[in-house]
Amino acid sequence: WGDEMAGPAVKLTAEELPGPESAAGRPLLIAHGLFGSGRNWSTLARKFAAERPVSTIDMRNHGASPWADVMGYEEMGAALLASAKDRHAEPVAVLGHSMGGKAAMAAALTKPEAVAALIVADIAPVPYQHSHASFVDAMRSVDLNAISRRSQADPMLAEAIPEAPLRAFILQNLVIEDGRASWRLNLDVLASEMPKLLDWPAELSTRRYDGPTLFLHGGASDYVSEAAHSSIRATFPNAERQSLPGAGHWLHAEQPAAVSEAGAEWLRRMD
C-alpha cells in the first residue's frame, strides 16, 4: 500500500515463536492493547505456538518498538501488516486485544487479502467515550529521578489508579537501568493521540471484511455492548461471537486458558 496510508515507517519489534517443525497452522500475529506489550501475551503465545508460528508484536510507542508521532488505526494497521510481511508468508491470522484489536480490524478492512482470519478480543469497531488520559497523566507525574525501584513508583500512582492489579500492569512499563528509571511508553504521544485511540475512523466504517472473524469478549466487560453488534455485523458480516462468562476486559490475563482454548480451536477450524 501507499505511503499515504502507512504513514511514517515504523518497524515493529516482536518475539518470535517458530512453532513445531510439523506445524501446519497459519502464522499468527498477536497485537496487544493500550499500555501493554507483546510480553503480556507470552503465555498464550506459547499455547498457540504448539500448532503454528506466532509473533507477539510490540505496537508503536509501546514495549521495544520505535516511537512515532502518529497513533491512528490506519497507520497502526499498516505497520502491523508490514510486520507480518517481514516475518511470514501472507495471508496471516491476526489476534488483537483492545487497541490492538482495532489495529487488527483496520488491517483486515484495508488489506483483506493479507488477513486470512481475524480474532478481535473485547473491542468493537466503534468510538468509545471513556478515556485513559488520567493514567497517562499519573505516569507523567512520577518523579523518575526519585526512584530506583518499581515499587517506589507504586504509591505515586495509587491516587489516580486505585486498583492494585492495574497499577502492577502499568508498572511493567517502568524500566530501571543503571539506577535510572524511564517509561517504555511514549507518554507524550499517547496523551496527544488519545482522541484517535478512543475513536474509530469513519472511512473504515464504510468497508467490509468478509473473511472469518471471531469476536471474543468478556461476559463481565462493558466494552462490547449489544448496540455495538450492529456495527460488527455491518463491517464483519461473517463474524462469530463468543463470550467468556465472568471475564472482564483483560480476559487474556483473567482467563488465559479459556482464551487460548477458544482461540486455538477456532483457528484450527479456519486453517
mmCIF file of C-alpha atoms in Angstrom:
data_model
loop_
_atom_site.group_PDB
_atom_site.id
_atom_site.type_symbol
_atom_site.label_atom_id
_atom_site.label_comp_id
_atom_site.label_asym_id
_atom_site.label_seq_id
_atom_site.Cartn_x
_atom_site.Cartn_y
_atom_site.Cartn_z
ATOM 1 C CA TRP A 1 0.000 0.000 0.000
ATOM 2 C CA GLY A 2 0.979 3.610 -0.415
ATOM 3 C CA ASP A 3 2.974 5.734 1.949
ATOM 4 C CA GLU A 4 -0.041 7.984 2.435
ATOM 5 C CA MET A 5 -1.835 5.108 4.206
ATOM 6 C CA ALA A 6 1.106 3.675 6.087
ATOM 7 C CA GLY A 7 2.395 6.991 7.379
ATOM 8 C CA PRO A 8 5.957 7.183 8.719
ATOM 9 C CA ALA A 9 7.704 3.816 8.507
ATOM 10 C CA VAL A 10 7.738 2.082 11.877
ATOM 11 C CA LYS A 11 9.389 -1.338 12.025
ATOM 12 C CA LEU A 12 7.723 -3.133 14.901
ATOM 13 C CA THR A 13 9.606 -5.347 17.339
ATOM 14 C CA ALA A 14 8.271 -8.835 18.070
ATOM 15 C CA GLU A 15 9.009 -12.023 19.931
ATOM 16 C CA GLU A 16 9.057 -14.925 17.501
ATOM 17 C CA LEU A 17 7.865 -18.426 18.335
ATOM 18 C CA PRO A 18 8.527 -20.663 15.298
ATOM 19 C CA GLY A 19 6.163 -23.470 16.282
ATOM 20 C CA PRO A 20 6.974 -27.143 15.797
ATOM 21 C CA GLU A 21 8.615 -28.289 12.571
ATOM 22 C CA SER A 22 5.444 -30.149 11.672
ATOM 23 C CA ALA A 23 3.202 -27.142 12.384
ATOM 24 C CA ALA A 24 0.608 -26.829 9.655
ATOM 25 C CA GLY A 25 -1.281 -23.909 11.156
ATOM 26 C CA ARG A 26 -1.283 -20.498 9.535
ATOM 27 C CA PRO A 27 1.117 -17.951 11.114
ATOM 28 C CA LEU A 28 -0.455 -15.815 13.837
ATOM 29 C CA LEU A 29 0.275 -12.208 14.795
ATOM 30 C CA ILE A 30 -0.803 -11.009 18.250
ATOM 31 C CA ALA A 31 -1.343 -7.285 18.853
ATOM 32 C CA HIS A 32 -1.639 -6.111 22.476
ATOM 33 C CA GLY A 33 -3.750 -3.322 23.930
ATOM 34 C CA LEU A 34 -3.025 0.152 25.260
ATOM 35 C CA PHE A 35 -0.210 0.325 27.864
ATOM 36 C CA GLY A 36 0.674 -3.312 27.096
ATOM 37 C CA SER A 37 3.403 -5.114 25.185
ATOM 38 C CA GLY A 38 3.890 -8.387 23.406
ATOM 39 C CA ARG A 39 5.182 -9.986 26.588
ATOM 40 C CA ASN A 40 1.676 -9.709 28.112
ATOM 41 C CA TRP A 41 0.699 -12.455 25.653
ATOM 42 C CA SER A 42 3.761 -14.687 26.098
ATOM 43 C CA THR A 43 1.931 -17.461 27.960
ATOM 44 C CA LEU A 44 -0.897 -17.632 25.435
ATOM 45 C CA ALA A 45 1.534 -17.320 22.526
ATOM 46 C CA ARG A 46 3.296 -20.473 23.676
ATOM 47 C CA LYS A 47 -0.064 -22.289 23.625
ATOM 48 C CA PHE A 48 -0.814 -21.121 20.096
ATOM 49 C CA ALA A 49 2.750 -21.977 19.019
ATOM 50 C CA ALA A 50 2.048 -25.656 19.604
ATOM 51 C CA GLU A 51 0.345 -25.589 16.198
ATOM 52 C CA ARG A 52 1.662 -22.571 14.284
ATOM 53 C CA PRO A 53 4.344 -19.856 14.131
ATOM 54 C CA VAL A 54 3.452 -16.931 16.382
ATOM 55 C CA SER A 55 4.738 -13.351 16.525
ATOM 56 C CA THR A 56 3.813 -11.264 19.576
ATOM 57 C CA ILE A 57 4.113 -7.677 18.412
ATOM 58 C CA ASP A 58 5.093 -4.576 20.369
ATOM 59 C CA MET A 59 2.871 -1.862 18.907
ATOM 60 C CA ARG A 60 4.333 1.557 18.125
ATOM 61 C CA ASN A 61 5.131 3.713 21.170
ATOM 62 C CA HIS A 62 4.979 0.573 23.336
ATOM 63 C CA GLY A 63 7.484 -2.015 24.512
ATOM 64 C CA ALA A 64 10.680 -2.221 22.467
ATOM 65 C CA SER A 65 9.147 -0.879 19.244
ATOM 66 C CA PRO A 66 10.102 2.540 17.864
ATOM 67 C CA TRP A 67 8.272 5.692 18.810
ATOM 68 C CA ALA A 68 6.213 7.650 16.295
ATOM 69 C CA ASP A 69 4.150 10.818 16.410
ATOM 70 C CA VAL A 70 1.005 9.247 14.889
ATOM 71 C CA MET A 71 -1.311 6.686 16.523
ATOM 72 C CA GLY A 72 -4.146 6.456 14.004
ATOM 73 C CA TYR A 73 -5.581 2.998 13.412
ATOM 74 C CA GLU A 74 -4.909 3.118 9.671
ATOM 75 C CA GLU A 75 -1.214 3.685 10.394
ATOM 76 C CA MET A 76 -1.098 1.040 13.102
ATOM 77 C CA GLY A 77 -2.859 -1.475 10.874
ATOM 78 C CA ALA A 78 -0.416 -0.771 8.063
ATOM 79 C CA ALA A 79 2.561 -1.222 10.380
ATOM 80 C CA LEU A 80 1.075 -4.449 11.706
ATOM 81 C CA LEU A 81 0.765 -5.977 8.243
ATOM 82 C CA ALA A 82 4.189 -4.691 7.219
ATOM 83 C CA SER A 83 5.497 -6.564 10.246
ATOM 84 C CA ALA A 84 3.645 -9.676 9.089
ATOM 85 C CA LYS A 85 5.113 -9.417 5.611
ATOM 86 C CA ASP A 86 8.618 -9.166 7.091
ATOM 87 C CA ARG A 87 8.139 -12.360 9.071
ATOM 88 C CA HIS A 88 5.654 -14.669 7.342
ATOM 89 C CA ALA A 89 4.114 -15.560 4.028
ATOM 90 C CA GLU A 90 0.760 -13.863 3.580
ATOM 91 C CA PRO A 91 -2.023 -14.247 4.370
ATOM 92 C CA VAL A 92 -1.719 -14.493 8.146
ATOM 93 C CA ALA A 93 -4.119 -14.809 11.064
ATOM 94 C CA VAL A 94 -4.262 -11.799 13.393
ATOM 95 C CA LEU A 95 -5.406 -11.623 17.012
ATOM 96 C CA GLY A 96 -5.767 -8.192 18.585
ATOM 97 C CA HIS A 97 -6.919 -7.070 22.016
ATOM 98 C CA SER A 98 -8.474 -3.657 22.703
ATOM 99 C CA MET A 99 -6.273 -1.074 20.914
ATOM 100 C CA GLY A 100 -4.543 -3.946 19.146
ATOM 101 C CA GLY A 101 -7.945 -5.307 18.162
ATOM 102 C CA LYS A 102 -8.834 -2.027 16.485
ATOM 103 C CA ALA A 103 -5.477 -2.025 14.677
ATOM 104 C CA ALA A 104 -6.097 -5.611 13.569
ATOM 105 C CA MET A 105 -9.577 -4.697 12.293
ATOM 106 C CA ALA A 106 -8.105 -1.731 10.413
ATOM 107 C CA ALA A 107 -5.545 -4.030 8.786
ATOM 108 C CA ALA A 108 -8.209 -6.513 7.694
ATOM 109 C CA LEU A 109 -10.510 -3.803 6.337
ATOM 110 C CA THR A 110 -7.710 -2.038 4.465
ATOM 111 C CA LYS A 111 -5.912 -5.062 3.035
ATOM 112 C CA PRO A 112 -8.267 -8.050 3.379
ATOM 113 C CA GLU A 113 -6.207 -10.284 1.102
ATOM 114 C CA ALA A 114 -3.388 -10.225 3.679
ATOM 115 C CA VAL A 115 -5.569 -11.398 6.601
ATOM 116 C CA ALA A 116 -6.853 -14.968 6.405
ATOM 117 C CA ALA A 117 -8.576 -14.964 9.798
ATOM 118 C CA LEU A 118 -9.176 -12.366 12.479
ATOM 119 C CA ILE A 119 -9.754 -12.630 16.227
ATOM 120 C CA VAL A 120 -10.858 -9.444 17.987
ATOM 121 C CA ALA A 121 -10.644 -9.582 21.788
ATOM 122 C CA ASP A 122 -13.052 -7.368 23.753
ATOM 123 C CA ILE A 123 -13.349 -4.370 21.481
ATOM 124 C CA ALA A 124 -15.704 -3.256 18.689
ATOM 125 C CA PRO A 125 -15.364 -1.038 15.590
ATOM 126 C CA VAL A 126 -16.996 1.927 17.312
ATOM 127 C CA PRO A 127 -15.884 5.081 19.150
ATOM 128 C CA TYR A 128 -15.575 4.895 22.932
ATOM 129 C CA GLN A 129 -16.297 7.603 25.488
ATOM 130 C CA HIS A 130 -14.060 6.564 28.364
ATOM 131 C CA SER A 131 -10.550 7.955 28.456
ATOM 132 C CA HIS A 132 -7.314 6.665 29.912
ATOM 133 C CA ALA A 133 -5.806 10.144 29.876
ATOM 134 C CA SER A 134 -5.744 10.160 33.682
ATOM 135 C CA PHE A 135 -3.483 7.094 33.629
ATOM 136 C CA VAL A 136 -1.095 8.859 31.257
ATOM 137 C CA ASP A 137 -1.125 11.952 33.458
ATOM 138 C CA ALA A 138 -0.358 9.801 36.503
ATOM 139 C CA MET A 139 2.606 8.176 34.784
ATOM 140 C CA ARG A 140 3.916 11.525 33.585
ATOM 141 C CA SER A 141 3.690 12.881 37.138
ATOM 142 C CA VAL A 142 6.038 10.230 38.554
ATOM 143 C CA ASP A 143 9.383 11.789 39.525
ATOM 144 C CA LEU A 144 11.695 9.389 37.716
ATOM 145 C CA ASN A 145 14.751 10.942 39.347
ATOM 146 C CA ALA A 146 13.443 9.967 42.774
ATOM 147 C CA ILE A 147 13.072 6.224 42.221
ATOM 148 C CA SER A 148 15.450 3.339 41.739
ATOM 149 C CA ARG A 149 12.900 0.524 42.094
ATOM 150 C CA ARG A 150 9.476 -0.038 40.551
ATOM 151 C CA SER A 151 7.918 -0.447 43.974
ATOM 152 C CA GLN A 152 8.750 3.185 44.778
ATOM 153 C CA ALA A 153 6.518 4.347 41.912
ATOM 154 C CA ASP A 154 3.503 2.347 43.063
ATOM 155 C CA PRO A 155 2.275 4.791 45.741
ATOM 156 C CA MET A 156 2.793 7.673 43.304
ATOM 157 C CA LEU A 157 0.171 6.110 41.022
ATOM 158 C CA ALA A 158 -2.240 4.944 43.730
ATOM 159 C CA GLU A 159 -4.500 8.006 43.825
ATOM 160 C CA ALA A 160 -5.151 8.063 40.073
ATOM 161 C CA ILE A 161 -5.095 4.269 39.703
ATOM 162 C CA PRO A 162 -6.536 2.734 42.904
ATOM 163 C CA GLU A 163 -6.731 -0.836 41.524
ATOM 164 C CA ALA A 164 -3.530 -2.648 42.536
ATOM 165 C CA PRO A 165 -3.608 -5.181 39.635
ATOM 166 C CA LEU A 166 -3.952 -2.353 37.109
ATOM 167 C CA ARG A 167 -1.052 -0.460 38.693
ATOM 168 C CA ALA A 168 1.057 -3.609 38.545
ATOM 169 C CA PHE A 169 0.204 -3.983 34.850
ATOM 170 C CA ILE A 170 1.139 -0.378 34.086
ATOM 171 C CA LEU A 171 4.334 -0.580 36.137
ATOM 172 C CA GLN A 172 5.590 -3.327 33.824
ATOM 173 C CA ASN A 173 6.383 -0.402 31.513
ATOM 174 C CA LEU A 174 8.734 1.211 34.020
ATOM 175 C CA VAL A 175 12.334 0.267 33.274
ATOM 176 C CA ILE A 176 15.213 0.663 35.740
ATOM 177 C CA GLU A 177 18.636 0.539 34.081
ATOM 178 C CA ASP A 178 21.891 1.601 35.735
ATOM 179 C CA GLY A 179 19.882 3.160 38.532
ATOM 180 C CA ARG A 180 17.868 5.343 36.157
ATOM 181 C CA ALA A 181 14.115 4.999 35.627
ATOM 182 C CA SER A 182 12.274 5.502 32.343
ATOM 183 C CA TRP A 183 8.972 4.583 30.741
ATOM 184 C CA ARG A 184 8.880 2.261 27.730
ATOM 185 C CA LEU A 185 5.730 4.118 26.673
ATOM 186 C CA ASN A 186 5.775 7.306 24.610
ATOM 187 C CA LEU A 187 3.550 9.110 27.085
ATOM 188 C CA ASP A 188 3.548 12.466 25.291
ATOM 189 C CA VAL A 189 2.220 10.953 22.064
ATOM 190 C CA LEU A 190 -0.247 8.692 23.890
ATOM 191 C CA ALA A 191 -1.647 11.821 25.533
ATOM 192 C CA SER A 192 -1.899 13.834 22.312
ATOM 193 C CA GLU A 193 -3.277 10.912 20.276
ATOM 194 C CA MET A 194 -5.744 9.636 22.895
ATOM 195 C CA PRO A 195 -8.752 11.022 20.946
ATOM 196 C CA LYS A 196 -7.726 8.877 17.944
ATOM 197 C CA LEU A 197 -7.232 5.813 20.128
ATOM 198 C CA LEU A 198 -10.748 6.167 21.532
ATOM 199 C CA ASP A 199 -12.282 6.851 18.136
ATOM 200 C CA TRP A 200 -12.919 4.630 15.114
ATOM 201 C CA PRO A 201 -12.133 6.001 11.631
ATOM 202 C CA ALA A 202 -15.317 6.850 9.736
ATOM 203 C CA GLU A 203 -13.666 5.785 6.487
ATOM 204 C CA LEU A 204 -13.234 2.244 7.783
ATOM 205 C CA SER A 205 -16.903 2.057 8.751
ATOM 206 C CA THR A 206 -17.783 2.041 5.043
ATOM 207 C CA ARG A 207 -15.629 -1.033 4.345
ATOM 208 C CA ARG A 208 -16.258 -4.736 4.854
ATOM 209 C CA TYR A 209 -14.066 -7.666 5.711
ATOM 210 C CA ASP A 210 -15.715 -10.862 4.511
ATOM 211 C CA GLY A 211 -13.116 -13.203 5.973
ATOM 212 C CA PRO A 212 -13.703 -15.374 9.039
ATOM 213 C CA THR A 213 -13.748 -13.316 12.225
ATOM 214 C CA LEU A 214 -14.197 -14.202 15.883
ATOM 215 C CA PHE A 215 -15.256 -11.520 18.353
ATOM 216 C CA LEU A 216 -14.221 -12.894 21.724
ATOM 217 C CA HIS A 217 -15.300 -10.813 24.670
ATOM 218 C CA GLY A 218 -15.548 -10.921 28.431
ATOM 219 C CA GLY A 219 -19.002 -11.620 29.773
ATOM 220 C CA ALA A 220 -18.394 -9.159 32.612
ATOM 221 C CA SER A 221 -16.928 -6.479 30.327
ATOM 222 C CA ASP A 222 -18.877 -3.487 29.005
ATOM 223 C CA TYR A 223 -16.592 -2.874 26.024
ATOM 224 C CA VAL A 224 -18.769 -4.753 23.512
ATOM 225 C CA SER A 225 -22.353 -3.622 24.001
ATOM 226 C CA GLU A 226 -25.403 -5.003 22.259
ATOM 227 C CA ALA A 227 -25.560 -1.757 20.269
ATOM 228 C CA ALA A 228 -22.012 -2.335 19.021
ATOM 229 C CA HIS A 229 -23.038 -5.624 17.436
ATOM 230 C CA SER A 230 -24.893 -3.821 14.660
ATOM 231 C CA SER A 231 -21.600 -2.199 13.649
ATOM 232 C CA ILE A 232 -19.848 -5.554 13.897
ATOM 233 C CA ARG A 233 -22.405 -7.259 11.661
ATOM 234 C CA ALA A 234 -22.256 -4.473 9.069
ATOM 235 C CA THR A 235 -18.467 -4.399 8.891
ATOM 236 C CA PHE A 236 -17.675 -8.067 9.530
ATOM 237 C CA PRO A 237 -20.622 -9.997 8.049
ATOM 238 C CA ASN A 238 -19.058 -13.410 8.671
ATOM 239 C CA ALA A 239 -18.226 -12.739 12.302
ATOM 240 C CA GLU A 240 -18.837 -15.235 15.073
ATOM 241 C CA ARG A 241 -19.368 -14.098 18.651
ATOM 242 C CA GLN A 242 -18.184 -15.861 21.784
ATOM 243 C CA SER A 243 -18.454 -14.660 25.363
ATOM 244 C CA LEU A 244 -16.330 -15.864 28.274
ATOM 245 C CA PRO A 245 -18.548 -15.860 31.384
ATOM 246 C CA GLY A 246 -17.111 -13.859 34.251
ATOM 247 C CA ALA A 247 -14.195 -12.409 32.306
ATOM 248 C CA GLY A 248 -13.615 -8.671 32.200
ATOM 249 C CA HIS A 249 -11.842 -6.531 29.627
ATOM 250 C CA TRP A 250 -8.458 -8.075 30.429
ATOM 251 C CA LEU A 251 -9.785 -11.516 29.550
ATOM 252 C CA HIS A 252 -6.397 -12.897 28.488
ATOM 253 C CA ALA A 253 -4.973 -12.126 31.936
ATOM 254 C CA GLU A 254 -8.069 -13.244 33.859
ATOM 255 C CA GLN A 255 -8.851 -16.433 31.915
ATOM 256 C CA PRO A 256 -5.767 -17.295 29.830
ATOM 257 C CA ALA A 257 -6.685 -20.973 29.459
ATOM 258 C CA ALA A 258 -10.189 -20.158 28.214
ATOM 259 C CA VAL A 259 -8.865 -17.572 25.745
ATOM 260 C CA SER A 260 -6.163 -19.863 24.372
ATOM 261 C CA GLU A 261 -8.544 -22.810 24.070
ATOM 262 C CA ALA A 262 -11.240 -20.762 22.337
ATOM 263 C CA GLY A 263 -8.762 -19.096 20.015
ATOM 264 C CA ALA A 264 -6.831 -22.256 19.170
ATOM 265 C CA GLU A 265 -9.967 -24.261 18.424
ATOM 266 C CA TRP A 266 -11.376 -21.530 16.189
ATOM 267 C CA LEU A 267 -8.081 -21.030 14.331
ATOM 268 C CA ARG A 268 -7.833 -24.775 13.803
ATOM 269 C CA ARG A 269 -11.168 -24.704 12.001
ATOM 270 C CA MET A 270 -10.070 -21.740 9.881
ATOM 271 C CA ASP A 271 -6.698 -23.176 8.735
#
